mmCIF file of C-alpha atoms in Angstrom:
data_model
loop_
_atom_site.group_PDB
_atom_site.id
_atom_site.type_symbol
_atom_site.label_atom_id
_atom_site.label_comp_id
_atom_site.label_asym_id
_atom_site.label_seq_id
_atom_site.Cartn_x
_atom_site.Cartn_y
_atom_site.Cartn_z
ATOM 1 C CA UNK Y 177 0.068 0.057 0.021
ATOM 2 C CA UNK Y 178 1.212 3.213 -0.916
ATOM 3 C CA UNK Y 179 1.697 5.678 2.188
ATOM 4 C CA UNK Y 180 2.673 9.204 0.793
ATOM 5 C CA UNK Y 181 1.219 9.107 -3.359
ATOM 6 C CA UNK Y 182 2.241 12.403 -5.462
ATOM 7 C CA UNK Y 183 0.906 12.758 -9.613
ATOM 8 C CA UNK Y 184 2.552 12.995 -12.061
ATOM 9 C CA UNK Y 185 6.139 11.865 -11.655
ATOM 10 C CA UNK Y 186 7.395 13.714 -13.832
ATOM 11 C CA UNK Y 187 6.319 16.300 -15.541
ATOM 12 C CA UNK Y 188 7.749 18.420 -18.426
ATOM 13 C CA UNK Y 189 6.011 21.946 -19.325
ATOM 14 C CA UNK Y 190 7.377 25.002 -21.445
ATOM 15 C CA UNK Y 191 7.764 28.736 -19.753
ATOM 16 C CA UNK Y 192 4.179 30.389 -19.040
ATOM 17 C CA UNK Y 193 2.204 27.384 -18.459
ATOM 18 C CA UNK Y 194 0.065 26.298 -15.202
ATOM 19 C CA UNK Y 195 0.522 22.896 -13.722
ATOM 20 C CA UNK Y 196 -0.185 20.934 -10.985
ATOM 21 C CA UNK Y 197 1.095 18.285 -8.921
ATOM 22 C CA UNK Y 198 -1.394 16.198 -6.563
ATOM 23 C CA UNK Y 199 -0.799 14.513 -3.281
ATOM 24 C CA UNK Y 200 -2.592 12.030 -1.526
ATOM 25 C CA UNK Y 201 -1.285 10.005 1.982
ATOM 26 C CA UNK Y 202 -3.492 7.071 3.257
ATOM 27 C CA UNK Y 203 -1.616 7.243 6.825
ATOM 28 C CA UNK Y 204 -4.097 9.204 8.767
ATOM 29 C CA UNK Y 205 -1.888 11.919 9.158
ATOM 30 C CA UNK Y 206 -3.524 15.688 9.891
ATOM 31 C CA UNK Y 207 -0.084 17.873 8.802
ATOM 32 C CA UNK Y 208 1.213 17.945 5.415
ATOM 33 C CA UNK Y 209 4.324 19.952 3.452
ATOM 34 C CA UNK Y 210 5.256 20.395 -0.038
ATOM 35 C CA UNK Y 211 8.781 21.125 0.063
ATOM 36 C CA UNK Y 212 11.121 21.671 -3.316
ATOM 37 C CA UNK Y 213 14.644 20.494 -4.049
ATOM 38 C CA UNK Y 214 16.804 21.444 -6.146
ATOM 39 C CA UNK Y 215 19.645 20.091 -8.075
ATOM 40 C CA UNK Y 216 22.179 20.239 -5.629
ATOM 41 C CA UNK Y 217 19.595 18.871 -2.890
ATOM 42 C CA UNK Y 218 19.109 21.206 -0.770
ATOM 43 C CA UNK Y 219 15.400 20.470 0.360
ATOM 44 C CA UNK Y 220 13.488 23.691 1.306
ATOM 45 C CA UNK Y 221 10.067 24.089 2.757
ATOM 46 C CA UNK Y 222 7.334 25.777 1.096
ATOM 47 C CA UNK Y 223 3.988 25.005 2.945
ATOM 48 C CA UNK Y 224 2.417 22.798 4.766
ATOM 49 C CA UNK Y 225 -0.982 22.297 6.225
ATOM 50 C CA UNK Y 226 -2.513 21.000 9.361
ATOM 51 C CA UNK Y 227 -6.115 19.998 9.486
ATOM 52 C CA UNK Y 228 -6.292 21.357 5.909
ATOM 53 C CA UNK Y 229 -5.675 24.913 7.974
ATOM 54 C CA UNK Y 230 -2.413 26.564 5.916
ATOM 55 C CA UNK Y 231 0.333 26.645 8.688
ATOM 56 C CA UNK Y 232 3.398 27.284 6.952
ATOM 57 C CA UNK Y 233 4.002 29.600 4.480
ATOM 58 C CA UNK Y 234 7.518 30.296 3.489
ATOM 59 C CA UNK Y 235 8.721 33.320 1.302
ATOM 60 C CA UNK Y 236 7.256 31.673 -1.902
ATOM 61 C CA UNK Y 237 5.925 33.486 -5.257
ATOM 62 C CA UNK Y 238 2.154 33.968 -5.414
ATOM 63 C CA UNK Y 239 2.319 31.897 -8.146
ATOM 64 C CA UNK Y 240 2.507 28.717 -6.017
ATOM 65 C CA UNK Y 241 -0.816 28.044 -4.528
ATOM 66 C CA UNK Y 242 -1.713 25.403 -1.976
ATOM 67 C CA UNK Y 243 -4.679 23.927 -1.937
ATOM 68 C CA UNK Y 244 -5.934 20.959 0.547
ATOM 69 C CA UNK Y 245 -9.120 19.411 -0.015
ATOM 70 C CA UNK Y 246 -9.754 17.181 3.413
ATOM 71 C CA UNK Y 247 -6.332 15.985 5.474
ATOM 72 C CA UNK Y 248 -5.929 13.373 3.002
ATOM 73 C CA UNK Y 249 -5.255 15.212 0.374
ATOM 74 C CA UNK Y 250 -2.842 18.445 -0.881
ATOM 75 C CA UNK Y 251 -2.304 19.350 -4.122
ATOM 76 C CA UNK Y 252 0.254 22.426 -5.150
ATOM 77 C CA UNK Y 253 -0.818 24.385 -8.953
ATOM 78 C CA UNK Y 254 1.974 26.852 -9.822
ATOM 79 C CA UNK Y 255 1.016 29.384 -12.285
ATOM 80 C CA UNK Y 256 3.432 30.749 -15.278
ATOM 81 C CA UNK Y 257 6.187 28.650 -14.641
ATOM 82 C CA UNK Y 258 9.743 29.834 -14.805
ATOM 83 C CA UNK Y 259 12.702 28.026 -15.776
ATOM 84 C CA UNK Y 260 14.021 28.304 -11.732
ATOM 85 C CA UNK Y 261 10.811 26.351 -10.741
ATOM 86 C CA UNK Y 262 12.623 23.201 -12.125
ATOM 87 C CA UNK Y 263 13.367 20.895 -9.294
ATOM 88 C CA UNK Y 264 12.101 18.378 -7.747
ATOM 89 C CA UNK Y 265 8.887 18.502 -5.486
ATOM 90 C CA UNK Y 266 8.052 16.383 -2.939
ATOM 91 C CA UNK Y 267 4.658 15.975 -0.578
ATOM 92 C CA UNK Y 268 5.351 14.715 3.099
ATOM 93 C CA UNK Y 269 2.897 13.906 5.908
ATOM 94 C CA UNK Y 270 3.428 13.606 9.239
ATOM 95 C CA UNK Y 271 0.895 13.634 12.768
ATOM 96 C CA UNK Y 272 0.891 16.957 14.348
ATOM 97 C CA UNK Y 273 4.218 18.741 15.351
ATOM 98 C CA UNK Y 274 8.363 18.326 14.586
ATOM 99 C CA UNK Y 275 8.585 15.509 16.981
ATOM 100 C CA UNK Y 276 6.639 13.546 14.366
ATOM 101 C CA UNK Y 277 8.624 11.966 12.084
ATOM 102 C CA UNK Y 278 7.595 12.983 8.272
ATOM 103 C CA UNK Y 279 6.726 10.558 5.546
ATOM 104 C CA UNK Y 280 7.825 11.421 2.235
ATOM 105 C CA UNK Y 281 6.521 10.757 -1.521
ATOM 106 C CA UNK Y 282 8.133 9.471 -4.165
ATOM 107 C CA UNK Y 283 8.740 13.073 -5.812
ATOM 108 C CA UNK Y 284 7.708 15.119 -9.270
ATOM 109 C CA UNK Y 285 10.206 16.091 -11.042
ATOM 110 C CA UNK Y 286 9.540 19.259 -12.948
ATOM 111 C CA UNK Y 287 11.238 20.375 -16.127
ATOM 112 C CA UNK Y 288 10.475 23.678 -17.793
ATOM 113 C CA UNK Y 289 11.861 24.346 -20.928
ATOM 114 C CA UNK F 251 16.477 29.630 6.634
ATOM 115 C CA UNK F 252 18.518 26.253 6.757
ATOM 116 C CA UNK F 253 20.476 26.150 9.935
ATOM 117 C CA UNK F 254 21.400 22.191 10.186
ATOM 118 C CA UNK F 255 25.324 21.697 8.319
ATOM 119 C CA UNK F 256 26.118 18.074 7.637
ATOM 120 C CA UNK F 257 29.554 17.304 6.979
ATOM 121 C CA UNK F 258 31.360 15.940 5.156
ATOM 122 C CA UNK F 259 29.673 16.574 2.327
ATOM 123 C CA UNK F 260 30.546 13.103 0.303
ATOM 124 C CA UNK F 261 31.609 10.658 1.649
ATOM 125 C CA UNK F 262 33.189 7.182 -0.190
ATOM 126 C CA UNK F 263 34.194 4.390 1.186
ATOM 127 C CA UNK F 264 34.176 0.150 0.894
ATOM 128 C CA UNK F 265 31.714 -2.488 2.019
ATOM 129 C CA UNK F 266 32.183 -3.289 5.282
ATOM 130 C CA UNK F 267 33.832 0.247 6.776
ATOM 131 C CA UNK F 268 31.808 2.401 9.131
ATOM 132 C CA UNK F 269 30.853 5.883 7.772
ATOM 133 C CA UNK F 270 30.536 8.067 10.200
ATOM 134 C CA UNK F 271 28.541 12.000 9.375
ATOM 135 C CA UNK F 272 28.366 14.526 11.059
ATOM 136 C CA UNK F 273 25.522 17.807 11.537
ATOM 137 C CA UNK F 274 25.581 20.801 13.465
ATOM 138 C CA UNK F 275 23.038 23.192 14.262
ATOM 139 C CA UNK F 276 22.178 26.669 15.388
ATOM 140 C CA UNK F 277 19.488 27.558 17.725
ATOM 141 C CA UNK F 278 18.143 25.430 20.648
ATOM 142 C CA UNK F 279 16.384 22.139 19.111
ATOM 143 C CA UNK F 280 13.577 19.674 20.865
ATOM 144 C CA UNK F 281 14.663 16.880 18.656
ATOM 145 C CA UNK F 282 17.048 16.258 15.803
ATOM 146 C CA UNK F 283 15.905 13.133 13.147
ATOM 147 C CA UNK F 284 17.862 12.037 10.223
ATOM 148 C CA UNK F 285 16.781 10.702 6.927
ATOM 149 C CA UNK F 286 17.740 8.372 3.968
ATOM 150 C CA UNK F 287 17.184 9.691 0.512
ATOM 151 C CA UNK F 288 18.116 7.164 -2.392
ATOM 152 C CA UNK F 289 18.861 8.174 -5.738
ATOM 153 C CA UNK F 290 15.311 9.664 -7.442
ATOM 154 C CA UNK F 291 13.032 8.725 -4.284
ATOM 155 C CA UNK F 292 11.405 10.401 -1.435
ATOM 156 C CA UNK F 293 13.184 10.632 2.033
ATOM 157 C CA UNK F 294 12.743 7.843 4.631
ATOM 158 C CA UNK F 295 13.303 8.451 8.213
ATOM 159 C CA UNK F 296 15.629 6.337 9.997
ATOM 160 C CA UNK F 297 15.865 7.388 13.142
ATOM 161 C CA UNK F 298 15.013 10.734 15.625
ATOM 162 C CA UNK F 299 16.896 11.385 19.283
ATOM 163 C CA UNK F 300 15.264 13.749 21.561
ATOM 164 C CA UNK F 301 16.896 16.527 22.754
ATOM 165 C CA UNK F 302 17.230 14.891 26.484
ATOM 166 C CA UNK F 303 19.192 11.647 24.796
ATOM 167 C CA UNK F 304 22.377 11.740 24.372
ATOM 168 C CA UNK F 305 22.716 8.203 22.198
ATOM 169 C CA UNK F 306 20.245 5.643 19.853
ATOM 170 C CA UNK F 307 20.790 2.690 18.196
ATOM 171 C CA UNK F 308 19.009 1.514 15.380
ATOM 172 C CA UNK F 309 19.724 -1.496 14.112
ATOM 173 C CA UNK F 310 23.536 -1.103 12.253
ATOM 174 C CA UNK F 311 22.819 2.564 12.634
ATOM 175 C CA UNK F 312 24.163 4.526 15.941
ATOM 176 C CA UNK F 313 23.421 8.362 16.788
ATOM 177 C CA UNK F 314 24.522 10.657 19.247
ATOM 178 C CA UNK F 315 23.890 14.113 20.227
ATOM 179 C CA UNK F 316 25.896 16.465 21.940
ATOM 180 C CA UNK F 317 23.270 19.549 22.870
ATOM 181 C CA UNK F 318 25.913 21.319 24.112
ATOM 182 C CA UNK F 319 27.844 21.491 21.240
ATOM 183 C CA UNK F 320 25.015 21.588 18.792
ATOM 184 C CA UNK F 321 26.173 18.811 17.428
ATOM 185 C CA UNK F 322 24.862 15.280 15.791
ATOM 186 C CA UNK F 323 26.542 12.150 14.117
ATOM 187 C CA UNK F 324 25.542 9.010 12.599
ATOM 188 C CA UNK F 325 27.670 6.051 12.860
ATOM 189 C CA UNK F 326 26.654 3.443 10.095
ATOM 190 C CA UNK F 327 28.719 0.366 11.148
ATOM 191 C CA UNK F 328 29.370 -2.461 8.518
ATOM 192 C CA UNK F 329 28.033 -0.603 5.641
ATOM 193 C CA UNK F 330 26.835 -2.089 1.902
ATOM 194 C CA UNK F 331 26.082 -0.818 -1.206
ATOM 195 C CA UNK F 332 22.725 -0.436 -0.669
ATOM 196 C CA UNK F 333 23.165 2.005 2.025
ATOM 197 C CA UNK F 334 24.554 4.452 -0.576
ATOM 198 C CA UNK F 335 22.273 7.410 -0.522
ATOM 199 C CA UNK F 336 22.323 10.284 0.561
ATOM 200 C CA UNK F 337 21.849 11.592 4.617
ATOM 201 C CA UNK F 338 20.023 14.651 5.934
ATOM 202 C CA UNK F 339 19.439 15.878 9.183
ATOM 203 C CA UNK F 340 16.697 17.705 10.601
ATOM 204 C CA UNK F 341 15.802 19.732 13.877
ATOM 205 C CA UNK F 342 12.735 20.178 15.921
ATOM 206 C CA UNK F 343 13.626 23.649 17.419
ATOM 207 C CA UNK F 344 12.294 23.970 20.842
ATOM 208 C CA UNK F 345 10.779 27.447 19.559
ATOM 209 C CA UNK F 346 9.179 26.934 16.878
ATOM 210 C CA UNK F 347 6.696 23.546 16.920
ATOM 211 C CA UNK F 348 5.851 24.082 12.981
ATOM 212 C CA UNK F 349 8.327 23.231 11.368
ATOM 213 C CA UNK F 350 11.713 20.911 10.365
ATOM 214 C CA UNK F 351 15.041 22.585 9.872
ATOM 215 C CA UNK F 352 16.874 20.573 6.884
ATOM 216 C CA UNK F 353 20.643 20.209 6.327
ATOM 217 C CA UNK F 354 22.331 20.075 2.903
ATOM 218 C CA UNK F 355 23.293 17.075 3.085
ATOM 219 C CA UNK F 356 25.874 14.287 2.913
ATOM 220 C CA UNK F 357 26.570 12.000 0.137
ATOM 221 C CA UNK F 358 27.484 8.494 0.805
ATOM 222 C CA UNK F 359 28.582 6.414 -1.451
ATOM 223 C CA UNK F 360 29.825 2.536 -0.724
ATOM 224 C CA UNK F 361 31.880 1.004 -3.011
ATOM 225 C CA UNK F 362 31.733 -3.076 -3.348
#
């Protein structure tokens, strides 16, 4: 059984397009995250939701808009894609608080041409 | 901001040898976690050590925490080729209960 799943796994698109990445977890967790990992493997938190409420919103361009329709789902919509958005995007989930281990999805490799 | 710093950035060893990676951080923490990332995959949680603990074991993994030096080490004993991966530390801050602060990772290559 897949714990944290993301779709699509690969996404190749042109500059200026709008795209979405979807994430689902079946672990019963109440907190979900979006991370961006660049080519140097630097992992940066972008957003976090707890029980559908946005609790972390790092300095991210407002072209990025997360949406959590329920506790088990967290989607990421990106408008007007730019070359610099190329990266691997990871969804993760956990129970509340930083004492809890995070479970990561397989990642979505976004390439903007 | 990222406060965890792992060293070395890259480590190459032979199978059977031990691998030691270090992580330093800057602010007070309530826990420190180690994760592994295989190439092209998501991160996998390895071990969590609380700020009041000094050492923790899990199989071939041994983690130590020195809060006075604000540092932790991850020791992998009797390494295997399958241990080849990047290893990240992440800290939970006592004053910020909402997010982990991630290090830059150590890339470990275990040669058969």
